[in-house]
PDB file of C-alpha atoms and ligand atoms in Angstrom:
ATOM      1  CA  MET I   1     143.668 134.971  52.758  1.00 87.00           C
ATOM      2  CA  LYS I   2     147.431 135.104  53.064  1.00 96.00           C
ATOM      3  CA  TYR I   3     149.054 138.316  54.439  1.00 98.00           C
ATOM      4  CA  ARG I   4     151.628 139.902  52.294  1.00 98.00           C
ATOM      5  CA  THR I   5     154.747 139.759  54.548  1.00 98.00           C
ATOM      6  CA  ILE I   6     158.147 141.126  54.901  1.00 98.00           C
ATOM      7  CA  LEU I   7     160.405 139.333  57.647  1.00 98.00           C
ATOM      8  CA  LEU I   8     163.076 141.185  59.603  1.00 98.00           C
ATOM      9  CA  LEU I   9     165.690 138.588  60.546  1.00 98.00           C
ATOM     10  CA  GLY I  10     168.734 139.076  62.649  1.00 97.00           C
ATOM     11  CA  ALA I  11     170.414 138.417  65.955  1.00 96.00           C
ATOM     12  CA  PRO I  12     169.015 140.004  69.138  1.00 94.00           C
ATOM     13  CA  GLY I  13     170.282 143.571  69.098  1.00 92.00           C
ATOM     14  CA  ALA I  14     170.831 143.770  65.304  1.00 95.00           C
ATOM     15  CA  GLY I  15     168.334 146.542  64.982  1.00 94.00           C
ATOM     16  CA  LYS I  16     165.224 144.806  63.850  1.00 96.00           C
ATOM     17  CA  GLY I  17     162.993 146.751  66.312  1.00 94.00           C
ATOM     18  CA  THR I  18     164.481 150.058  65.320  1.00 95.00           C
ATOM     19  CA  GLN I  19     163.931 149.440  61.650  1.00 98.00           C
ATOM     20  CA  GLY I  20     160.542 147.732  62.044  1.00 98.00           C
ATOM     21  CA  LYS I  21     159.182 150.757  64.013  1.00 97.00           C
ATOM     22  CA  ILE I  22     160.240 153.126  61.270  1.00 98.00           C
ATOM     23  CA  LEU I  23     158.880 150.986  58.478  1.00 98.00           C
ATOM     24  CA  GLY I  24     155.582 150.837  60.405  1.00 97.00           C
ATOM     25  CA  THR I  25     155.145 154.539  60.152  1.00 97.00           C
ATOM     26  CA  ILE I  26     154.973 154.412  56.273  1.00 97.00           C
ATOM     27  CA  PRO I  27     151.376 154.191  54.975  1.00 97.00           C
ATOM     28  CA  ASN I  28     150.408 150.584  54.041  1.00 97.00           C
ATOM     29  CA  PHE I  29     152.941 148.903  56.258  1.00 98.00           C
ATOM     30  CA  PHE I  30     152.038 147.449  59.580  1.00 98.00           C
ATOM     31  CA  HIS I  31     154.839 146.540  61.959  1.00 98.00           C
ATOM     32  CA  CYS I  32     154.427 143.651  64.441  1.00 98.00           C
ATOM     33  CA  ALA I  33     157.229 142.853  66.964  1.00 97.00           C
ATOM     34  CA  CYS I  34     156.365 139.587  68.691  1.00 97.00           C
ATOM     35  CA  GLY I  35     158.496 140.551  71.661  1.00 93.00           C
ATOM     36  CA  ASP I  36     156.445 143.744  72.123  1.00 94.00           C
ATOM     37  CA  VAL I  37     153.177 141.687  72.017  1.00 96.00           C
ATOM     38  CA  PHE I  38     154.522 139.441  74.821  1.00 94.00           C
ATOM     39  CA  ARG I  39     155.732 142.359  76.789  1.00 92.00           C
ATOM     40  CA  SER I  40     152.329 144.024  76.603  1.00 93.00           C
ATOM     41  CA  LEU I  41     150.794 141.114  78.389  1.00 93.00           C
ATOM     42  CA  LYS I  42     149.633 141.451  82.009  1.00 91.00           C
ATOM     43  CA  HIS I  43     152.283 139.683  84.207  1.00 88.00           C
ATOM     44  CA  ASP I  44     149.695 137.865  86.104  1.00 90.00           C
ATOM     45  CA  SER I  45     148.028 136.331  82.952  1.00 92.00           C
ATOM     46  CA  ASP I  46     148.672 132.658  82.080  1.00 92.00           C
ATOM     47  CA  VAL I  47     150.564 133.587  78.897  1.00 92.00           C
ATOM     48  CA  GLY I  48     152.336 136.555  80.661  1.00 93.00           C
ATOM     49  CA  GLN I  49     153.636 134.048  83.288  1.00 94.00           C
ATOM     50  CA  VAL I  50     154.878 131.618  80.610  1.00 94.00           C
ATOM     51  CA  PHE I  51     156.567 134.510  78.751  1.00 94.00           C
ATOM     52  CA  LEU I  52     158.405 135.646  81.898  1.00 92.00           C
ATOM     53  CA  GLU I  53     159.497 132.218  82.768  1.00 93.00           C
ATOM     54  CA  TYR I  54     161.096 131.543  79.398  1.00 94.00           C
ATOM     55  CA  SER I  55     162.354 135.001  78.409  1.00 91.00           C
ATOM     56  CA  SER I  56     164.108 135.559  81.708  1.00 88.00           C
ATOM     57  CA  ARG I  57     166.215 132.438  80.948  1.00 89.00           C
ATOM     58  CA  GLY I  58     166.832 133.607  77.397  1.00 90.00           C
ATOM     59  CA  GLN I  59     164.713 130.849  75.879  1.00 94.00           C
ATOM     60  CA  LEU I  60     162.036 130.915  73.338  1.00 96.00           C
ATOM     61  CA  VAL I  61     158.480 130.704  74.487  1.00 97.00           C
ATOM     62  CA  PRO I  62     156.855 127.379  73.282  1.00 97.00           C
ATOM     63  CA  ASP I  63     155.525 127.556  69.755  1.00 98.00           C
ATOM     64  CA  GLU I  64     151.800 126.809  70.375  1.00 97.00           C
ATOM     65  CA  PRO I  65     151.066 129.704  72.769  1.00 96.00           C
ATOM     66  CA  THR I  66     153.349 132.031  70.717  1.00 97.00           C
ATOM     67  CA  ILE I  67     151.438 131.425  67.415  1.00 98.00           C
ATOM     68  CA  GLN I  68     148.079 131.590  69.169  1.00 97.00           C
ATOM     69  CA  LEU I  69     148.996 134.922  70.810  1.00 96.00           C
ATOM     70  CA  TRP I  70     150.212 136.302  67.490  1.00 97.00           C
ATOM     71  CA  ARG I  71     146.995 135.278  65.707  1.00 97.00           C
ATOM     72  CA  SER I  72     144.832 136.906  68.316  1.00 95.00           C
ATOM     73  CA  PHE I  73     146.961 140.065  68.176  1.00 97.00           C
ATOM     74  CA  ILE I  74     146.618 140.278  64.314  1.00 98.00           C
ATOM     75  CA  GLU I  75     142.893 139.589  64.587  1.00 97.00           C
ATOM     76  CA  THR I  76     142.353 142.380  67.128  1.00 97.00           C
ATOM     77  CA  SER I  77     144.517 144.799  65.090  1.00 98.00           C
ATOM     78  CA  THR I  78     142.437 143.977  62.098  1.00 98.00           C
ATOM     79  CA  LYS I  79     139.109 144.492  63.895  1.00 98.00           C
ATOM     80  CA  THR I  80     140.203 147.762  65.383  1.00 97.00           C
ATOM     81  CA  GLY I  81     141.258 149.040  62.052  1.00 96.00           C
ATOM     82  CA  ARG I  82     144.982 149.343  62.657  1.00 97.00           C
ATOM     83  CA  PHE I  83     145.930 146.600  60.242  1.00 98.00           C
ATOM     84  CA  HIS I  84     144.254 146.352  56.806  1.00 97.00           C
ATOM     85  CA  PRO I  85     145.123 142.976  55.415  1.00 97.00           C
ATOM     86  CA  GLU I  86     143.827 143.758  51.926  1.00 96.00           C
ATOM     87  CA  GLN I  87     146.228 146.714  51.341  1.00 96.00           C
ATOM     88  CA  ASP I  88     148.930 146.511  54.114  1.00 98.00           C
ATOM     89  CA  THR I  89     152.217 144.734  54.019  1.00 97.00           C
ATOM     90  CA  LEU I  90     152.945 143.103  57.313  1.00 98.00           C
ATOM     91  CA  VAL I  91     156.481 143.742  58.692  1.00 98.00           C
ATOM     92  CA  LEU I  92     157.275 140.969  61.078  1.00 98.00           C
ATOM     93  CA  ASP I  93     159.935 141.170  63.669  1.00 97.00           C
ATOM     94  CA  GLY I  94     160.657 138.211  65.846  1.00 97.00           C
ATOM     95  CA  ILE I  95     158.239 135.796  64.334  1.00 98.00           C
ATOM     96  CA  PRO I  96     158.619 133.198  62.954  1.00 98.00           C
ATOM     97  CA  ARG I  97     161.562 132.491  65.138  1.00 98.00           C
ATOM     98  CA  ASN I  98     162.306 128.927  64.209  1.00 98.00           C
ATOM     99  CA  VAL I  99     161.360 126.436  61.441  1.00 98.00           C
ATOM    100  CA  PRO I 100     158.330 124.756  63.272  1.00 98.00           C
ATOM    101  CA  GLN I 101     156.733 128.363  63.687  1.00 98.00           C
ATOM    102  CA  ALA I 102     157.436 129.062  60.053  1.00 98.00           C
ATOM    103  CA  GLU I 103     155.581 125.784  59.129  1.00 98.00           C
ATOM    104  CA  MET I 104     152.688 126.750  61.368  1.00 98.00           C
ATOM    105  CA  LEU I 105     152.453 130.102  59.584  1.00 98.00           C
ATOM    106  CA  LYS I 106     152.751 128.690  56.101  1.00 97.00           C
ATOM    107  CA  ASP I 107     149.028 129.025  55.279  1.00 96.00           C
ATOM    108  CA  THR I 108     148.925 132.535  56.805  1.00 97.00           C
ATOM    109  CA  LEU I 109     151.902 134.326  55.436  1.00 98.00           C
ATOM    110  CA  ASN I 110     152.871 135.225  51.867  1.00 98.00           C
ATOM    111  CA  VAL I 111     156.494 136.080  52.449  1.00 98.00           C
ATOM    112  CA  VAL I 112     157.690 138.359  49.699  1.00 97.00           C
ATOM    113  CA  SER I 113     161.051 139.251  51.105  1.00 97.00           C
ATOM    114  CA  ILE I 114     163.366 138.733  54.052  1.00 98.00           C
ATOM    115  CA  PHE I 115     165.605 141.452  55.234  1.00 98.00           C
ATOM    116  CA  TYR I 116     168.508 139.812  57.014  1.00 98.00           C
ATOM    117  CA  LEU I 117     170.224 142.279  59.250  1.00 98.00           C
ATOM    118  CA  ARG I 118     173.739 140.994  59.430  1.00 96.00           C
ATOM    119  CA  CYS I 119     175.892 142.142  62.233  1.00 94.00           C
ATOM    120  CA  THR I 120     179.522 141.094  62.220  1.00 93.00           C
ATOM    121  CA  LYS I 121     180.616 142.800  65.416  1.00 91.00           C
ATOM    122  CA  ILE I 122     179.386 140.586  68.291  1.00 89.00           C
ATOM    123  CA  ASP I 123     180.848 143.001  70.793  1.00 90.00           C
ATOM    124  CA  GLN I 124     178.588 145.705  69.412  1.00 88.00           C
ATOM    125  CA  LEU I 125     175.560 143.513  69.641  1.00 90.00           C
ATOM    126  CA  VAL I 126     176.221 142.639  73.351  1.00 90.00           C
ATOM    127  CA  GLU I 127     176.863 146.283  74.131  1.00 89.00           C
ATOM    128  CA  ARG I 128     173.547 147.286  72.555  1.00 88.00           C
ATOM    129  CA  LEU I 129     171.716 144.652  74.458  1.00 90.00           C
ATOM    130  CA  GLN I 130     173.198 145.689  77.779  1.00 88.00           C
ATOM    131  CA  ARG I 131     172.413 149.252  77.112  1.00 87.00           C
ATOM    132  CA  ARG I 132     168.852 148.379  76.340  1.00 86.00           C
ATOM    133  CA  ALA I 133     168.516 146.162  79.373  1.00 84.00           C
ATOM    134  CA  LEU I 134     169.136 149.201  81.596  1.00 82.00           C
ATOM    135  CA  LYS I 135     166.918 151.556  79.581  1.00 80.00           C
ATOM    136  CA  GLU I 136     163.938 149.240  79.131  1.00 80.00           C
ATOM    137  CA  ASN I 137     164.364 147.100  82.252  1.00 75.00           C
ATOM    138  CA  ARG I 138     164.466 143.941  80.146  1.00 78.00           C
ATOM    139  CA  LEU I 139     165.215 140.771  82.217  1.00 72.00           C
ATOM    140  CA  ASP I 140     166.273 138.854  79.164  1.00 76.00           C
ATOM    141  CA  ASP I 141     169.234 141.247  78.496  1.00 79.00           C
ATOM    142  CA  ALA I 142     170.253 141.787  82.014  1.00 75.00           C
ATOM    143  CA  ASN I 143     173.052 139.281  82.367  1.00 85.00           C
ATOM    144  CA  MET I 144     175.723 137.940  80.230  1.00 88.00           C
ATOM    145  CA  ASP I 145     174.846 134.219  80.498  1.00 88.00           C
ATOM    146  CA  VAL I 146     171.253 135.110  79.310  1.00 89.00           C
ATOM    147  CA  ILE I 147     172.596 137.088  76.386  1.00 90.00           C
ATOM    148  CA  ARG I 148     174.915 134.317  75.354  1.00 90.00           C
ATOM    149  CA  LYS I 149     172.097 131.899  75.516  1.00 91.00           C
ATOM    150  CA  ARG I 150     170.007 134.149  73.415  1.00 92.00           C
ATOM    151  CA  LEU I 151     172.736 134.485  70.740  1.00 94.00           C
ATOM    152  CA  LYS I 152     173.236 130.700  70.690  1.00 95.00           C
ATOM    153  CA  ILE I 153     169.536 130.066  70.198  1.00 96.00           C
ATOM    154  CA  TYR I 154     169.456 132.565  67.403  1.00 96.00           C
ATOM    155  CA  GLU I 155     172.254 130.729  65.577  1.00 96.00           C
ATOM    156  CA  LYS I 156     170.680 127.323  66.126  1.00 98.00           C
ATOM    157  CA  GLU I 157     167.012 128.030  65.751  1.00 98.00           C
ATOM    158  CA  THR I 158     166.397 131.265  63.949  1.00 98.00           C
ATOM    159  CA  LYS I 159     169.099 131.345  61.331  1.00 97.00           C
ATOM    160  CA  PRO I 160     167.944 128.146  59.645  1.00 97.00           C
ATOM    161  CA  LEU I 161     164.888 130.206  58.523  1.00 98.00           C
ATOM    162  CA  LEU I 162     167.169 131.668  55.796  1.00 97.00           C
ATOM    163  CA  GLU I 163     167.434 128.168  54.292  1.00 97.00           C
ATOM    164  CA  PHE I 164     163.745 127.382  54.929  1.00 98.00           C
ATOM    165  CA  TYR I 165     162.542 130.431  52.902  1.00 97.00           C
ATOM    166  CA  GLY I 166     165.355 130.056  50.324  1.00 96.00           C
ATOM    167  CA  LYS I 167     167.992 132.401  48.883  1.00 93.00           C
ATOM    168  CA  LYS I 168     165.755 134.140  46.365  1.00 96.00           C
ATOM    169  CA  LEU I 169     163.804 135.860  49.093  1.00 97.00           C
ATOM    170  CA  VAL I 170     166.775 136.909  51.277  1.00 98.00           C
ATOM    171  CA  ARG I 171     168.239 140.461  51.145  1.00 97.00           C
ATOM    172  CA  ARG I 172     171.391 140.837  53.131  1.00 97.00           C
ATOM    173  CA  ILE I 173     171.590 144.175  54.816  1.00 98.00           C
ATOM    174  CA  ASN I 174     174.844 145.292  56.606  1.00 97.00           C
ATOM    175  CA  ALA I 175     173.654 145.978  60.127  1.00 96.00           C
ATOM    176  CA  ASP I 176     177.076 147.230  61.330  1.00 95.00           C
ATOM    177  CA  GLN I 177     176.152 150.535  59.776  1.00 96.00           C
ATOM    178  CA  THR I 178     174.263 153.419  61.364  1.00 95.00           C
ATOM    179  CA  PRO I 179     170.467 153.093  61.756  1.00 96.00           C
ATOM    180  CA  ALA I 180     170.021 155.630  58.909  1.00 98.00           C
ATOM    181  CA  GLU I 181     172.282 153.726  56.626  1.00 98.00           C
ATOM    182  CA  VAL I 182     170.529 150.433  57.397  1.00 98.00           C
ATOM    183  CA  LEU I 183     167.258 152.138  56.698  1.00 98.00           C
ATOM    184  CA  PHE I 184     168.510 153.547  53.414  1.00 98.00           C
ATOM    185  CA  ASP I 185     169.572 150.018  52.224  1.00 98.00           C
ATOM    186  CA  ILE I 186     166.228 148.476  53.250  1.00 98.00           C
ATOM    187  CA  LEU I 187     164.318 151.240  51.393  1.00 97.00           C
ATOM    188  CA  LYS I 188     166.450 150.649  48.277  1.00 96.00           C
ATOM    189  CA  CYS I 189     165.409 147.001  48.445  1.00 96.00           C
ATOM    190  CA  LEU I 190     161.702 147.783  49.105  1.00 95.00           C
ATOM    191  CA  ARG I 191     161.557 149.950  45.992  1.00 93.00           C
ATOM    192  CA  LYS I 192     162.358 146.964  43.903  1.00 88.00           C
ATOM    193  CA  LEU I 193     159.567 144.756  45.487  1.00 86.00           C
TER     194      LEU I 193
HETATM  195  P1  ADP F   1     165.150 140.446  70.575  1.00 52.77           P
HETATM  196  O1  ADP F   1     164.685 141.186  69.451  1.00 52.77           O
HETATM  197  O2  ADP F   1     166.062 141.254  71.385  1.00 52.77           O
HETATM  198  O3  ADP F   1     165.613 139.089  70.279  1.00 52.77           O
HETATM  199  P2  ADP F   1     162.364 140.182  71.386  1.00 52.77           P
HETATM  200  O4  ADP F   1     161.834 141.396  71.968  1.00 52.77           O
HETATM  201  O5  ADP F   1     162.028 139.864  69.951  1.00 52.77           O
HETATM  202  O6  ADP F   1     163.938 140.172  71.566  1.00 52.77           O
HETATM  203  O7  ADP F   1     161.943 138.881  72.287  1.00 52.77           O
HETATM  204  C1  ADP F   1     162.083 138.880  73.656  1.00 52.77           C
HETATM  205  C2  ADP F   1     161.686 137.408  74.156  1.00 52.77           C
HETATM  206  O8  ADP F   1     160.395 137.111  73.805  1.00 52.77           O
HETATM  207  C3  ADP F   1     162.545 136.271  73.503  1.00 52.77           C
HETATM  208  O9  ADP F   1     163.810 136.128  74.194  1.00 52.77           O
HETATM  209  C4  ADP F   1     161.564 135.135  73.735  1.00 52.77           C
HETATM  210  O10 ADP F   1     161.641 134.634  74.999  1.00 52.77           O
HETATM  211  C5  ADP F   1     160.272 135.788  73.486  1.00 52.77           C
HETATM  212  N1  ADP F   1     159.765 135.706  72.106  1.00 52.77           N
HETATM  213  C6  ADP F   1     159.590 136.692  71.204  1.00 52.77           C
HETATM  214  N2  ADP F   1     159.191 136.241  69.983  1.00 52.77           N
HETATM  215  C7  ADP F   1     159.063 134.946  70.186  1.00 52.77           C
HETATM  216  C8  ADP F   1     158.723 133.817  69.190  1.00 52.77           C
HETATM  217  N3  ADP F   1     158.322 134.107  67.875  1.00 52.77           N
HETATM  218  N4  ADP F   1     158.784 132.669  69.630  1.00 52.77           N
HETATM  219  C9  ADP F   1     159.204 132.314  70.907  1.00 52.77           C
HETATM  220  N5  ADP F   1     159.508 133.228  71.813  1.00 52.77           N
HETATM  221  C10 ADP F   1     159.502 134.498  71.455  1.00 52.77           C
END
């Protein structure tokens, strides 16, 4: 069975997590942020070590362990009754993060829409990331070199997903707006799905 899925796509700091968390509170939507799944791992576990090694440098974790971890998270969420694949729409944030991951998930996801959170103000993105680094103690946003690297990888590896899934599925959302305005625009699109 393929999961009915909405993807949240956008640069680090564009607000995917903020919107995803809100959408996840609506009945029949299940929010899954891949970064949160990684951060919930024990630091001394094998995958936890791999995550720290890559994320502290601003790099993506290799595809195989990422997809494996994600699959087991979804399985556990289903078994524990938090995710109901038959009736829920999956709101994915941070996965797939590149074309190879999208290929690997082709048989698993039925992507019905992509909300592309477009942020034109790079300074605003960087400022949000730096604020979050302090608040959430995140190594990946702690220094400017790592932030720059993350933004570069987003442009090179994640943005091509828009082409991969095709224009018909993509809804462009102006992420320069306030969180409430962004949410309003997302909900307007959701209504039409
Ligand atoms: P942001 O939303 O700020 O980009 P995330 O919380 O989604 O950050 O991810 C934090 C880090 O976790 C990433 O920089 C990366 O190292 C790792 N990560 C998260 N999702 C993936 C993924 N799908 N593939 C590879 N690495 C990932």
